[in-house]
Amino acid sequence: MKIRSPIVSVLGHVDHGKTTLLDNIRGTAIAHKEAGGITQHIGATEIPIKVIEEICKGLLEKYSIQRIIPGLLFIDTPGHEAFTTLRKRGGSLADLAILIVDINEGFKPQTYEALNILKMYKTPFVVAANKIDKIRGWKAHKNSSFLETFEKQVPKVQQSLETKIYELVGSLHEEGFNAERFDRVTDFTSQVSIVPISALTGEGIPELLTLLIGLAQQYLKDQLTIESDSPAKGTILEVKEEKGLGTTLDAIIYDGVLKQNDKIVLLTLEDVVVTRIRSLLKPKPLEEIRESKTEFKRVKEVVAASGVKIVAPGVKDVIPGSPLRVAKDENLEDIRNEIRKELEEVKIETDKAGIVIKADTLGSLEAVIKLLKEETDVPIRVADIGDVSQRDVIEAEVSKNTDEIYGVILAFNVKILPSAKTILEESGVKVFSNNVIYKLIEDYVDWMKEIKERRKKSLMESIIRPVKIRILPGFVFRSSKPAITGIEVLAGKLKPGYNLIREDGNVVGTVGSIQDKGKNIKSAKKGQKVAISIKGGIIGRNIEEGDILYSDIPEKDYKILSKQLKNELTADEQETLEEIVKIKRKVDPTYGTGYSLS
Ligand code: GDP
């Protein structure tokens, strides 16, 4: 048993300082050479605990943080795209994340995106409120702890920082997180810490690192405890062509040990591949590269947590985000099935109508599906990795025949192939494309809402709505052929063409035209007093002055109203509809049975 370094990923909006922060941490660590500097991995950089101790200058003692973990392994590629690629079954490969926000700009689209993804994977994170050196009047103190440099600022500057922090607290609150400046956090399990930093001057970085160490040791110990001689588990970060080596795999190993000659199981788009590791490579220190002209050095084995380049035959089609598992002869079949199942769990292919989703990696596909399901219950027909192809358009077109809102392709970070473009327009399939997942989903959901709204409207137009009118005594202009009389609309909206019934259920005639002050109008609403003609009505025979009449709602319209359009009716229309149902049942006791408004 050993405790490995937690894997840390940096996320945030473009230009908010992800790269600068990683560079600063690496640079500062390298400067502490005597303590061990940094350990370079493939795709990751490890900062040993001793170096962190030096950078943090006594903060670990101050906050009584033990030193159980060997260090922090930072993923070199920041951003949520790398983060979603670094998946592992049921979660993220990253044990911890830093969500970086430019304190002067606040939350931006990719900040929300990153937050959504962290939420989805339940990854613990701290917020780094970056660029505090840009606050007006700020006096920088290079590499100093935040509390020290804060103390030295004039009150106005301090106040300015506090205001900006509270804006971040507000944004996080809206997203369902309870957050505070780190030194005011009382419960690290339920509150998110905000650490003000400058990635440029290094201010606040001591606290940021201290916090990561503290959180990892306090809350992730089980997750970080591994058997260092068990077969390795990892995730493929990148599939890369390397001069003289062919296709290589950059992998992050989070459990066990990976050895040269190990048999490994990986995923391609279609299936599982089993191959044997020819060599394992690690980066050479800079000085050595200059001498030998190759960037890599061979190693016999690597133990988690570790980033390593794998040279093995037959890995050309392996997908980024693929799991990596070491198999022995006796458990090869089991592992093969397990890994295959993992692919099947994410990929979707059914014959039922639904939308098509295409994404660039397994992790992003998984994220799109999960976040879509949180927003809507729209069915999915195909979910797959890769560019949008002609086949995808055809699949979407088939779904479109069932329902227009399914004739859709959601494309995340992928291209539309030329062959797909040629048939796209004719197919009427709609492609939504965005590299921010929540925007992609939002666009689709908004579009879907619009269509549903439109449908409701036209449905509403096509059915008879509940109306109640009164024949105004003393305003009968003609008694028949057609009858013309003044009326008052008591509820709902009267339209030409509506059949009218009496309170006993008898049909008296059909509304011909509606006139207001001598002019024809299309409808009359509650409160209006107008003149109408009633075809088939004879005043004094089947209609009397002062009578209350209702619209005659066919049973099929009542069913639609009670099932789909209930919420579209005003309160007085609902009330009138109930009265109409009672009247209709006097004539036909089975009218609308099984349907109700409540
Ligand atoms: P990324 O897109 O998130 O990786 O952002 P970068 O690290 O590339 O930073 C974007 C810009 O902001 C660069 O010009 C950086 O020099 C600048 N920058 C990053 N952090 C800071 C900071 O703390 N203070 C100041 N003043 N500039 C910063």
Coordinates of C-alpha atoms and ligand atoms in Angstrom, one line a residue:
M1 CA 0.0 0.0 0.0
K2 CA 1.1 3.5 -0.7
I3 CA -0.4 6.9 -1.0
R4 CA 0.0 8.5 -4.4
S5 CA 0.0 12.1 -5.4
P6 CA -3.4 13.5 -6.2
I7 CA -3.9 14.4 -9.9
V8 CA -4.8 18.1 -10.2
S9 CA -6.4 19.8 -13.2
V10 CA -6.7 23.5 -13.9
L11 CA -9.9 24.8 -15.6
G12 CA -11.3 28.2 -16.4
H13 CA -12.3 30.6 -19.2
V14 CA -9.8 31.4 -21.9
D15 CA -7.3 34.1 -20.9
H16 CA -8.2 33.9 -17.2
G17 CA -4.7 32.6 -16.5
K18 CA -4.6 28.8 -16.6
T19 CA -1.3 28.5 -18.5
T20 CA 0.3 31.3 -16.5
L21 CA -0.6 29.7 -13.2
L22 CA 0.8 26.3 -14.3
D23 CA 4.0 28.0 -15.6
N24 CA 4.3 29.9 -12.4
I25 CA 4.0 26.8 -10.2
R26 CA 6.4 24.9 -12.4
G27 CA 8.9 27.8 -12.6
T28 CA 8.8 28.4 -8.9
A29 CA 9.2 24.7 -8.2
I30 CA 12.2 24.4 -10.5
A31 CA 13.8 27.3 -8.7
H32 CA 13.7 25.2 -5.5
K33 CA 16.2 22.8 -6.9
E34 CA 17.8 21.8 -3.7
A35 CA 14.5 20.5 -2.4
G36 CA 14.0 18.4 -5.6
G37 CA 12.6 20.8 -8.1
I38 CA 10.0 19.2 -10.3
T39 CA 9.6 15.7 -11.7
Q40 CA 8.6 15.8 -15.4
H41 CA 6.1 13.3 -16.5
I42 CA 4.4 12.9 -19.9
G43 CA 1.5 15.3 -19.9
A44 CA 1.9 16.1 -16.3
T45 CA 4.3 17.7 -13.8
E46 CA 4.8 16.5 -10.3
I47 CA 5.8 18.9 -7.5
P48 CA 7.2 17.0 -4.6
I49 CA 5.9 17.8 -1.1
K50 CA 9.3 19.1 0.0
V51 CA 9.2 21.8 -2.7
I52 CA 5.6 22.7 -1.9
E53 CA 6.8 23.1 1.8
E54 CA 9.4 25.5 0.7
I55 CA 7.1 27.5 -1.6
C56 CA 4.5 27.6 1.2
K57 CA 6.9 29.0 3.7
G58 CA 5.5 27.7 6.9
L59 CA 1.9 27.6 5.9
L60 CA 1.6 23.9 6.3
E61 CA 2.7 24.2 9.9
K62 CA 0.5 27.2 10.4
Y63 CA -2.6 25.3 9.4
S64 CA -1.3 22.0 11.0
I65 CA -1.3 20.1 7.7
Q66 CA 0.5 16.8 7.7
R67 CA 2.7 15.7 4.8
I68 CA 1.3 12.3 3.9
I69 CA 1.0 12.6 0.2
P70 CA 4.2 12.6 -1.9
G71 CA 3.3 15.7 -3.9
L72 CA 0.9 17.1 -6.4
L73 CA 0.6 15.9 -10.0
F74 CA -0.5 18.7 -12.2
I75 CA -1.9 17.9 -15.6
D76 CA 0.0 20.0 -18.1
T77 CA -2.9 20.7 -20.5
P78 CA -5.4 22.9 -18.8
G79 CA -9.0 23.4 -19.7
H80 CA -12.2 21.4 -19.6
E81 CA -11.5 19.6 -22.8
A82 CA -8.5 17.8 -21.4
F83 CA -10.4 17.4 -18.2
T84 CA -13.3 15.5 -19.8
T85 CA -10.8 13.4 -21.8
L86 CA -9.2 12.4 -18.5
R87 CA -12.2 10.4 -17.5
K88 CA -12.4 7.2 -15.7
R89 CA -15.4 5.1 -15.2
G90 CA -18.0 6.9 -13.1
G91 CA -15.9 10.0 -12.7
S92 CA -12.9 12.1 -13.5
L93 CA -9.3 11.1 -13.4
A94 CA -8.5 14.4 -11.7
D95 CA -8.8 14.1 -7.9
L96 CA -8.8 17.8 -7.5
A97 CA -9.3 20.8 -9.7
I98 CA -8.5 24.5 -9.6
L99 CA -11.2 26.6 -11.2
I100 CA -9.4 29.8 -12.2
V101 CA -11.4 33.0 -12.6
D102 CA -10.1 36.5 -13.6
I103 CA -11.3 38.4 -10.5
N104 CA -11.8 41.5 -12.6
E105 CA -14.0 39.8 -15.2
G106 CA -15.9 37.3 -13.1
F107 CA -17.7 34.3 -14.5
K108 CA -17.6 33.8 -18.3
P109 CA -19.1 31.0 -20.5
Q110 CA -16.2 28.6 -20.0
T111 CA -16.2 29.2 -16.3
Y112 CA -19.8 28.0 -16.2
E113 CA -18.9 25.1 -18.4
A114 CA -16.1 24.1 -16.2
L115 CA -18.3 24.4 -13.1
N116 CA -21.0 22.3 -14.7
I117 CA -18.5 19.6 -15.5
L118 CA -16.9 19.6 -12.0
K119 CA -20.4 19.3 -10.6
M120 CA -21.2 16.4 -12.9
Y121 CA -18.1 14.5 -11.9
K122 CA -18.4 15.6 -8.3
T123 CA -14.7 16.7 -8.4
P124 CA -13.6 18.7 -5.4
F125 CA -12.2 22.1 -6.4
V126 CA -10.9 25.4 -5.2
V127 CA -11.5 28.7 -6.9
A128 CA -8.4 30.7 -7.7
A129 CA -9.5 34.4 -8.1
N130 CA -6.7 35.4 -10.4
K131 CA -5.0 38.7 -11.4
I132 CA -5.4 40.4 -8.1
D133 CA -2.3 42.4 -9.1
K134 CA -4.5 44.2 -11.7
I135 CA -6.8 45.6 -9.0
R136 CA -6.4 49.4 -9.1
G137 CA -3.8 50.5 -6.6
W138 CA -2.5 47.0 -5.8
K139 CA 1.1 46.8 -4.5
A140 CA 2.5 43.5 -5.6
H141 CA 4.7 41.4 -3.2
K142 CA 6.2 38.7 -5.4
N143 CA 5.5 35.1 -4.3
S144 CA 4.1 36.3 -1.0
S145 CA 1.2 34.6 0.8
F146 CA -2.1 36.2 0.1
L147 CA -2.8 37.2 3.7
E148 CA 0.6 38.9 3.9
T149 CA 0.3 40.9 0.8
F150 CA -3.4 41.7 1.6
E151 CA -2.4 43.1 5.0
K152 CA 0.0 45.5 3.2
Q153 CA -2.6 47.0 0.8
V154 CA -4.4 50.3 1.6
P155 CA -8.0 49.9 2.9
K156 CA -9.5 51.1 -0.4
V157 CA -7.7 48.4 -2.3
Q158 CA -8.6 45.8 0.3
Q159 CA -12.3 46.8 0.0
S160 CA -12.1 46.6 -3.7
L161 CA -10.8 43.0 -3.5
E162 CA -13.5 42.1 -1.0
T163 CA -16.3 43.4 -3.3
K164 CA -14.9 41.4 -6.2
I165 CA -14.7 38.3 -4.1
Y166 CA -18.3 38.7 -3.1
E167 CA -19.3 38.9 -6.7
L168 CA -17.7 35.5 -7.2
V169 CA -19.4 34.2 -4.1
G170 CA -22.7 35.4 -5.7
S171 CA -22.0 33.7 -9.0
L172 CA -21.1 30.5 -7.3
H173 CA -24.2 30.7 -5.2
E174 CA -26.4 31.0 -8.3
E175 CA -24.8 27.7 -9.5
G176 CA -25.6 26.0 -6.2
F177 CA -22.3 26.3 -4.4
N178 CA -21.7 27.8 -1.0
A179 CA -18.4 29.6 -1.3
E180 CA -16.2 31.9 0.9
R181 CA -12.7 33.3 0.9
F182 CA -10.5 30.4 2.0
D183 CA -9.6 31.9 5.4
R184 CA -13.3 32.3 6.3
V185 CA -14.3 28.8 5.3
T186 CA -15.6 26.9 8.3
D187 CA -16.4 23.6 6.7
F188 CA -14.3 22.5 3.7
T189 CA -16.7 19.6 2.8
S190 CA -19.7 21.9 2.2
Q191 CA -18.0 25.2 1.2
V192 CA -15.9 26.1 -1.8
S193 CA -12.8 28.0 -1.0
I194 CA -11.8 31.1 -3.0
V195 CA -8.1 31.9 -3.0
P196 CA -7.2 35.3 -4.4
I197 CA -4.0 34.9 -6.4
S198 CA -1.8 36.4 -9.1
A199 CA -0.4 33.9 -11.4
L200 CA 1.9 36.6 -12.6
T201 CA 3.4 37.7 -9.3
G202 CA 2.9 34.4 -7.5
E203 CA 0.9 36.1 -4.7
G204 CA -1.5 33.7 -3.0
I205 CA 0.0 30.6 -4.6
P206 CA 1.4 29.5 -1.3
E207 CA -2.2 29.3 0.1
L208 CA -3.5 27.7 -3.1
L209 CA -1.0 24.8 -2.8
T210 CA -1.5 24.5 0.9
L211 CA -5.2 24.2 0.4
L212 CA -4.9 21.5 -2.2
I213 CA -2.6 19.5 0.0
G214 CA -5.0 19.9 3.0
L215 CA -8.0 19.0 1.0
A216 CA -6.4 15.9 -0.6
Q217 CA -5.2 14.6 2.7
Q218 CA -8.3 15.2 4.6
Y219 CA -10.9 14.1 2.1
L220 CA -9.3 11.9 -0.5
K221 CA -7.1 9.6 1.4
D222 CA -9.0 6.4 0.5
Q223 CA -9.0 7.4 -3.2
L224 CA -5.2 8.0 -3.0
T225 CA -4.3 4.8 -1.3
I226 CA -3.2 2.3 -3.9
E227 CA -1.4 -1.0 -4.2
S228 CA 1.8 -0.1 -5.9
D229 CA 2.3 -3.6 -7.3
S230 CA -1.1 -4.3 -8.6
P231 CA -1.8 -4.2 -12.4
A232 CA -2.0 -0.6 -13.6
K233 CA -5.2 1.4 -14.4
G234 CA -5.0 4.6 -16.4
T235 CA -6.5 6.8 -19.0
I236 CA -5.2 7.7 -22.5
L237 CA -4.7 11.4 -22.7
E238 CA -3.5 11.6 -26.3
V239 CA -2.7 9.4 -29.3
K240 CA 0.3 10.8 -30.9
E241 CA 2.5 10.1 -33.9
E242 CA 6.1 10.3 -32.8
K243 CA 9.1 10.5 -35.1
G244 CA 10.9 7.1 -35.2
L245 CA 8.4 5.6 -32.7
G246 CA 5.2 5.4 -34.7
T247 CA 1.9 5.9 -32.9
T248 CA 2.4 6.3 -29.2
L249 CA 0.0 6.7 -26.3
D250 CA 0.3 9.4 -23.7
A251 CA -1.3 7.9 -20.6
I252 CA -1.9 9.0 -17.0
I253 CA -1.7 6.1 -14.6
Y254 CA -3.8 6.5 -11.4
D255 CA -3.5 3.1 -9.9
G256 CA -1.0 0.2 -9.7
V257 CA 2.2 -0.3 -11.7
L258 CA 2.7 -0.4 -15.5
K259 CA 5.7 -2.4 -16.8
Q260 CA 7.4 -2.9 -20.0
N261 CA 6.0 -6.0 -21.8
D262 CA 2.7 -5.7 -20.0
K263 CA -0.4 -6.8 -21.9
I264 CA -2.7 -3.8 -22.0
V265 CA -6.4 -3.5 -23.0
L266 CA -7.6 -0.3 -24.7
L267 CA -10.6 1.1 -26.6
T268 CA -11.0 2.0 -30.2
L269 CA -14.1 3.5 -31.7
E270 CA -15.4 0.1 -32.7
D271 CA -14.0 -2.3 -30.2
V272 CA -11.3 -3.3 -27.7
V273 CA -7.6 -3.8 -28.6
V274 CA -5.2 -5.9 -26.7
T275 CA -1.5 -5.2 -27.2
R276 CA 1.9 -5.6 -25.5
I277 CA 4.0 -2.6 -24.3
R278 CA 7.2 -2.4 -26.3
S279 CA 8.6 0.5 -24.3
L280 CA 7.7 3.0 -21.7
L281 CA 9.1 6.5 -22.1
K282 CA 9.5 9.5 -19.8
P283 CA 10.7 13.0 -20.6
K284 CA 14.4 13.6 -20.3
P285 CA 15.6 16.6 -18.3
L286 CA 16.3 19.6 -20.6
E287 CA 20.1 19.4 -20.3
E288 CA 20.1 15.7 -21.4
I289 CA 17.9 16.4 -24.4
R290 CA 20.5 18.9 -25.7
E291 CA 23.2 16.2 -25.6
S292 CA 21.4 13.2 -26.9
K293 CA 18.9 14.9 -29.3
T294 CA 16.0 12.6 -28.2
E295 CA 13.4 13.9 -25.8
F296 CA 12.6 10.6 -24.1
K297 CA 14.3 8.1 -21.9
R298 CA 13.2 4.6 -21.5
V299 CA 12.0 3.3 -18.1
K300 CA 11.2 -0.2 -17.0
E301 CA 8.1 0.6 -15.1
V302 CA 6.0 3.5 -13.7
V303 CA 4.0 3.6 -10.5
A304 CA 0.8 5.7 -10.1
A305 CA 0.3 8.6 -10.1
S306 CA 2.3 9.0 -13.3
G307 CA 2.2 10.3 -16.8
V308 CA 4.0 8.1 -19.4
K309 CA 4.4 7.6 -23.1
I310 CA 3.6 4.0 -24.3
V311 CA 5.1 2.5 -27.4
A312 CA 3.1 -0.5 -28.6
P313 CA 1.9 -2.0 -31.8
G314 CA -1.6 -1.7 -33.2
V315 CA -2.7 1.4 -31.2
K316 CA -3.4 3.7 -34.1
D317 CA -7.2 3.7 -33.6
V318 CA -7.2 4.0 -29.8
I319 CA -9.4 6.9 -28.7
P320 CA -8.4 9.7 -26.3
G321 CA -10.2 9.1 -23.1
S322 CA -9.8 5.3 -23.5
P323 CA -9.3 3.4 -20.3
L324 CA -6.1 1.5 -20.0
R325 CA -6.0 -1.8 -18.0
V326 CA -3.2 -4.3 -17.6
A327 CA -4.4 -7.8 -18.1
K328 CA -2.9 -11.2 -17.3
D329 CA -3.7 -14.3 -19.3
E330 CA -6.2 -15.5 -16.8
N331 CA -8.3 -12.4 -16.6
L332 CA -7.9 -11.0 -20.1
E333 CA -11.5 -12.0 -21.1
D334 CA -13.0 -10.4 -18.0
I335 CA -11.1 -7.1 -18.6
R336 CA -11.9 -7.1 -22.2
N337 CA -15.6 -7.4 -21.4
E338 CA -15.4 -4.8 -18.8
I339 CA -13.8 -2.3 -21.1
R340 CA -16.1 -3.1 -23.9
K341 CA -19.0 -2.4 -21.6
E342 CA -17.6 0.9 -20.7
L343 CA -17.8 1.9 -24.4
E344 CA -21.3 0.6 -24.7
E345 CA -22.4 2.5 -21.7
V346 CA -21.4 5.8 -23.4
K347 CA -22.1 5.1 -27.0
I348 CA -25.8 4.9 -27.9
E349 CA -27.3 3.2 -30.9
T350 CA -31.0 2.4 -30.9
D351 CA -33.7 2.1 -33.5
K352 CA -36.0 4.4 -31.7
A353 CA -36.5 7.9 -32.8
G354 CA -34.3 10.5 -31.1
I355 CA -31.5 12.9 -31.7
V356 CA -27.9 12.3 -32.9
I357 CA -25.0 13.4 -30.8
K358 CA -21.4 13.6 -32.0
A359 CA -18.4 14.6 -29.9
D360 CA -14.7 14.5 -30.1
T361 CA -13.8 12.2 -27.2
L362 CA -15.4 9.6 -25.1
G363 CA -15.3 12.0 -22.1
S364 CA -16.9 14.9 -23.9
L365 CA -19.6 12.6 -25.4
E366 CA -20.3 11.3 -21.9
A367 CA -20.5 14.9 -20.6
V368 CA -22.9 16.0 -23.4
I369 CA -25.2 13.1 -22.7
K370 CA -25.2 13.6 -19.0
L371 CA -25.8 17.3 -19.1
L372 CA -28.4 16.9 -21.8
K373 CA -30.3 14.5 -19.6
E374 CA -30.3 17.0 -16.8
E375 CA -32.0 19.5 -19.1
T376 CA -34.5 17.5 -21.0
D377 CA -35.9 14.0 -21.5
V378 CA -35.4 14.0 -25.3
P379 CA -34.5 10.5 -26.6
I380 CA -31.1 9.8 -28.2
R381 CA -30.9 7.6 -31.3
V382 CA -27.1 7.8 -31.9
A383 CA -24.3 9.0 -29.6
D384 CA -20.9 8.5 -31.0
I385 CA -17.4 9.9 -31.3
G386 CA -16.2 11.5 -34.5
D387 CA -17.1 14.1 -37.2
V388 CA -20.6 14.4 -38.5
S389 CA -21.0 12.0 -41.4
Q390 CA -23.5 11.4 -44.1
R391 CA -24.8 8.4 -42.1
D392 CA -25.5 10.7 -39.1
V393 CA -27.6 13.0 -41.2
I394 CA -29.6 10.0 -42.5
E395 CA -30.1 8.8 -39.0
A396 CA -31.4 12.2 -37.9
E397 CA -33.6 12.4 -41.0
V398 CA -35.2 9.1 -40.0
S399 CA -36.0 10.5 -36.6
K400 CA -37.3 13.7 -38.0
N401 CA -40.1 11.7 -39.7
T402 CA -41.3 10.8 -36.2
D403 CA -41.0 14.3 -34.8
E404 CA -39.3 17.5 -36.1
I405 CA -37.6 18.1 -32.8
Y406 CA -35.7 14.8 -33.2
G407 CA -34.3 15.7 -36.6
V408 CA -31.3 17.2 -34.9
I409 CA -27.5 16.6 -34.6
L410 CA -25.7 18.0 -31.6
A411 CA -22.0 18.4 -32.6
F412 CA -19.5 19.1 -29.9
N413 CA -16.0 20.0 -31.0
V414 CA -16.3 18.0 -34.3
K415 CA -16.5 19.0 -37.9
I416 CA -19.3 18.4 -40.5
L417 CA -17.8 16.2 -43.2
P418 CA -18.2 17.5 -46.8
S419 CA -20.3 14.4 -47.7
A420 CA -22.7 15.2 -44.9
K421 CA -22.9 18.8 -45.9
T422 CA -24.1 17.9 -49.4
I423 CA -27.2 16.2 -48.1
L424 CA -27.8 18.3 -45.0
E425 CA -29.9 21.1 -46.5
E426 CA -32.2 18.8 -48.4
S427 CA -32.7 16.6 -45.4
G428 CA -34.0 19.4 -43.3
V429 CA -31.9 18.1 -40.4
K430 CA -30.7 20.8 -38.1
V431 CA -27.2 20.8 -36.7
F432 CA -26.3 22.5 -33.5
S433 CA -22.6 23.1 -33.1
N434 CA -20.7 24.6 -30.2
N435 CA -17.6 24.0 -28.2
V436 CA -19.2 24.9 -25.0
I437 CA -21.4 22.0 -23.9
Y438 CA -24.0 23.9 -21.9
K439 CA -24.4 26.4 -24.8
L440 CA -24.9 23.6 -27.2
I441 CA -27.6 22.2 -25.1
E442 CA -29.1 25.5 -24.3
D443 CA -29.4 26.4 -28.0
Y444 CA -31.1 23.1 -28.7
V445 CA -33.5 23.4 -25.8
D446 CA -34.4 26.9 -26.7
W447 CA -35.1 25.9 -30.3
M448 CA -37.2 22.9 -29.1
K449 CA -39.2 25.2 -26.8
E450 CA -39.9 27.6 -29.7
I451 CA -41.2 24.8 -31.8
K452 CA -43.4 23.4 -29.0
E453 CA -44.7 26.9 -28.4
R454 CA -45.5 27.3 -32.1
R455 CA -47.3 24.0 -32.1
K456 CA -49.3 24.8 -29.1
K457 CA -50.3 28.1 -30.6
S458 CA -51.5 26.5 -33.9
L459 CA -53.3 23.8 -31.9
M460 CA -54.9 26.4 -29.8
E461 CA -56.0 28.2 -33.0
S462 CA -57.5 25.1 -34.4
I463 CA -59.8 24.1 -31.5
I464 CA -63.0 25.6 -30.1
R465 CA -62.3 27.4 -26.8
P466 CA -64.7 27.8 -24.0
V467 CA -66.9 31.0 -24.3
K468 CA -69.9 32.2 -22.4
I469 CA -72.1 35.0 -23.7
R470 CA -75.4 36.7 -22.8
I471 CA -78.1 37.9 -25.2
L472 CA -78.6 41.5 -24.3
P473 CA -82.3 42.3 -23.8
G474 CA -83.6 45.1 -26.0
F475 CA -80.8 44.7 -28.6
V476 CA -82.4 42.2 -31.0
F477 CA -82.0 43.6 -34.5
R478 CA -83.4 40.7 -36.4
S479 CA -85.0 37.6 -35.1
S480 CA -84.0 35.1 -37.8
K481 CA -82.2 34.2 -41.1
P482 CA -79.9 35.0 -39.5
A483 CA -80.7 36.3 -36.1
I484 CA -78.8 39.4 -35.3
T485 CA -78.5 40.5 -31.7
G486 CA -76.4 42.4 -29.2
I487 CA -74.5 40.2 -26.8
E488 CA -72.0 40.5 -24.0
V489 CA -69.0 38.2 -23.8
L490 CA -69.0 36.9 -20.1
A491 CA -65.9 34.6 -20.4
G492 CA -63.4 33.6 -23.1
K493 CA -63.1 34.8 -26.6
L494 CA -65.9 34.4 -29.2
K495 CA -65.1 33.7 -32.8
P496 CA -67.1 33.3 -36.0
G497 CA -67.8 29.7 -36.7
Y498 CA -68.4 28.7 -33.1
N499 CA -71.6 26.7 -32.5
L500 CA -73.6 27.9 -29.6
I501 CA -75.5 25.8 -27.1
R502 CA -78.0 26.7 -24.4
E503 CA -77.8 25.7 -20.8
D504 CA -79.9 22.6 -21.5
G505 CA -77.5 21.4 -24.1
N506 CA -79.5 22.2 -27.2
V507 CA -77.7 23.7 -30.1
V508 CA -79.1 27.0 -31.2
G509 CA -77.0 27.9 -34.2
T510 CA -73.6 29.1 -35.5
V511 CA -71.9 32.4 -35.0
G512 CA -71.7 34.2 -38.4
S513 CA -70.1 37.6 -38.2
I514 CA -69.2 39.7 -35.2
Q515 CA -69.5 43.5 -35.4
D516 CA -68.4 46.2 -33.2
K517 CA -69.7 49.7 -34.0
G518 CA -70.7 48.6 -37.4
K519 CA -67.3 47.0 -38.3
N520 CA -66.6 43.3 -38.7
I521 CA -64.1 42.0 -36.2
K522 CA -62.3 38.6 -35.9
S523 CA -63.2 38.0 -32.2
A524 CA -64.7 39.5 -29.1
K525 CA -63.3 38.9 -25.7
K526 CA -64.6 39.0 -22.2
G527 CA -66.3 42.2 -21.3
Q528 CA -66.9 43.3 -24.9
K529 CA -70.5 44.1 -26.0
V530 CA -70.9 43.5 -29.7
A531 CA -73.5 42.5 -32.3
I532 CA -73.4 39.0 -33.8
S533 CA -75.3 37.0 -36.3
I534 CA -76.4 33.5 -35.5
K535 CA -77.1 31.2 -38.4
G536 CA -79.9 28.8 -37.5
G537 CA -81.0 30.8 -34.5
I538 CA -84.5 32.2 -34.2
I539 CA -85.0 34.7 -31.4
G540 CA -88.2 34.0 -29.6
R541 CA -88.1 30.3 -30.6
N542 CA -84.8 28.7 -29.6
I543 CA -83.2 31.8 -28.1
E544 CA -84.7 34.2 -25.7
E545 CA -83.4 37.7 -24.8
G546 CA -81.3 37.5 -21.7
D547 CA -80.3 33.8 -22.4
I548 CA -76.8 32.6 -21.5
L549 CA -75.2 30.7 -24.4
Y550 CA -72.0 28.7 -24.5
S551 CA -69.6 27.6 -27.2
D552 CA -70.3 24.0 -28.2
I553 CA -67.0 22.2 -27.7
P554 CA -66.6 18.9 -29.6
E555 CA -65.5 16.1 -27.4
K556 CA -62.1 15.7 -29.2
D557 CA -61.3 19.4 -28.6
Y558 CA -62.2 18.9 -24.9
K559 CA -59.7 16.1 -24.7
I560 CA -57.0 18.2 -26.3
L561 CA -57.8 21.1 -24.0
S562 CA -57.7 19.0 -20.8
K563 CA -54.6 17.1 -21.8
Q564 CA -52.3 19.5 -23.5
L565 CA -53.6 23.0 -23.2
K566 CA -55.0 23.2 -19.7
N567 CA -52.3 25.7 -18.7
E568 CA -53.1 27.9 -21.7
L569 CA -56.6 28.6 -20.5
T570 CA -57.4 31.7 -18.4
A571 CA -59.2 31.2 -15.1
D572 CA -62.5 32.2 -16.5
E573 CA -62.1 29.9 -19.5
Q574 CA -61.4 27.0 -17.2
E575 CA -64.4 27.8 -15.2
T576 CA -66.6 28.1 -18.3
L577 CA -65.2 24.8 -19.6
E578 CA -66.3 23.0 -16.5
E579 CA -69.8 24.5 -16.9
I580 CA -69.8 23.4 -20.6
V581 CA -68.8 19.8 -19.6
K582 CA -71.7 19.7 -17.2
I583 CA -74.1 20.9 -19.9
K584 CA -72.8 18.4 -22.5
R585 CA -73.2 15.5 -20.0
K586 CA -76.9 16.3 -19.7
V587 CA -77.2 15.3 -23.3
D588 CA -74.4 12.7 -23.5
P589 CA -73.4 11.3 -20.1
T590 CA -70.2 9.8 -21.5
Y591 CA -68.9 13.1 -22.8
G592 CA -65.2 13.5 -22.0
T593 CA -65.1 10.6 -19.5
G594 CA -61.6 9.7 -18.5
Y595 CA -60.5 13.3 -19.0
S596 CA -60.6 16.0 -16.4
L597 CA -59.3 19.5 -15.9
S598 CA -58.0 19.0 -12.4
Ligands
GDP1 P1 -5.3 30.9 -20.3 O1 -5.9 31.1 -21.6 O2 -6.3 30.7 -19.2 O3 -4.2 29.8 -20.3 O4 -4.6 32.3 -19.9 P2 -3.1 32.7 -20.0 O5 -2.3 32.0 -18.9 O6 -2.6 32.5 -21.3 O7 -3.2 34.2 -19.6 C1 -3.8 35.1 -20.5 C2 -3.2 36.5 -20.3 O8 -3.4 37.0 -19.0 C3 -1.7 36.5 -20.5 O9 -1.3 37.7 -21.2 C4 -1.1 36.5 -19.1 O10 0.1 37.1 -19.1 C5 -2.1 37.3 -18.4 N1 -2.2 36.9 -17.0 C6 -2.4 35.7 -16.5 N2 -2.4 35.7 -15.1 C7 -2.2 37.0 -14.8 C8 -2.1 37.7 -13.5 O11 -2.2 37.1 -12.4 N3 -1.9 39.0 -13.6 C9 -1.8 39.7 -14.7 N4 -1.6 41.0 -14.7 N5 -1.9 39.1 -15.9 C10 -2.1 37.8 -15.9

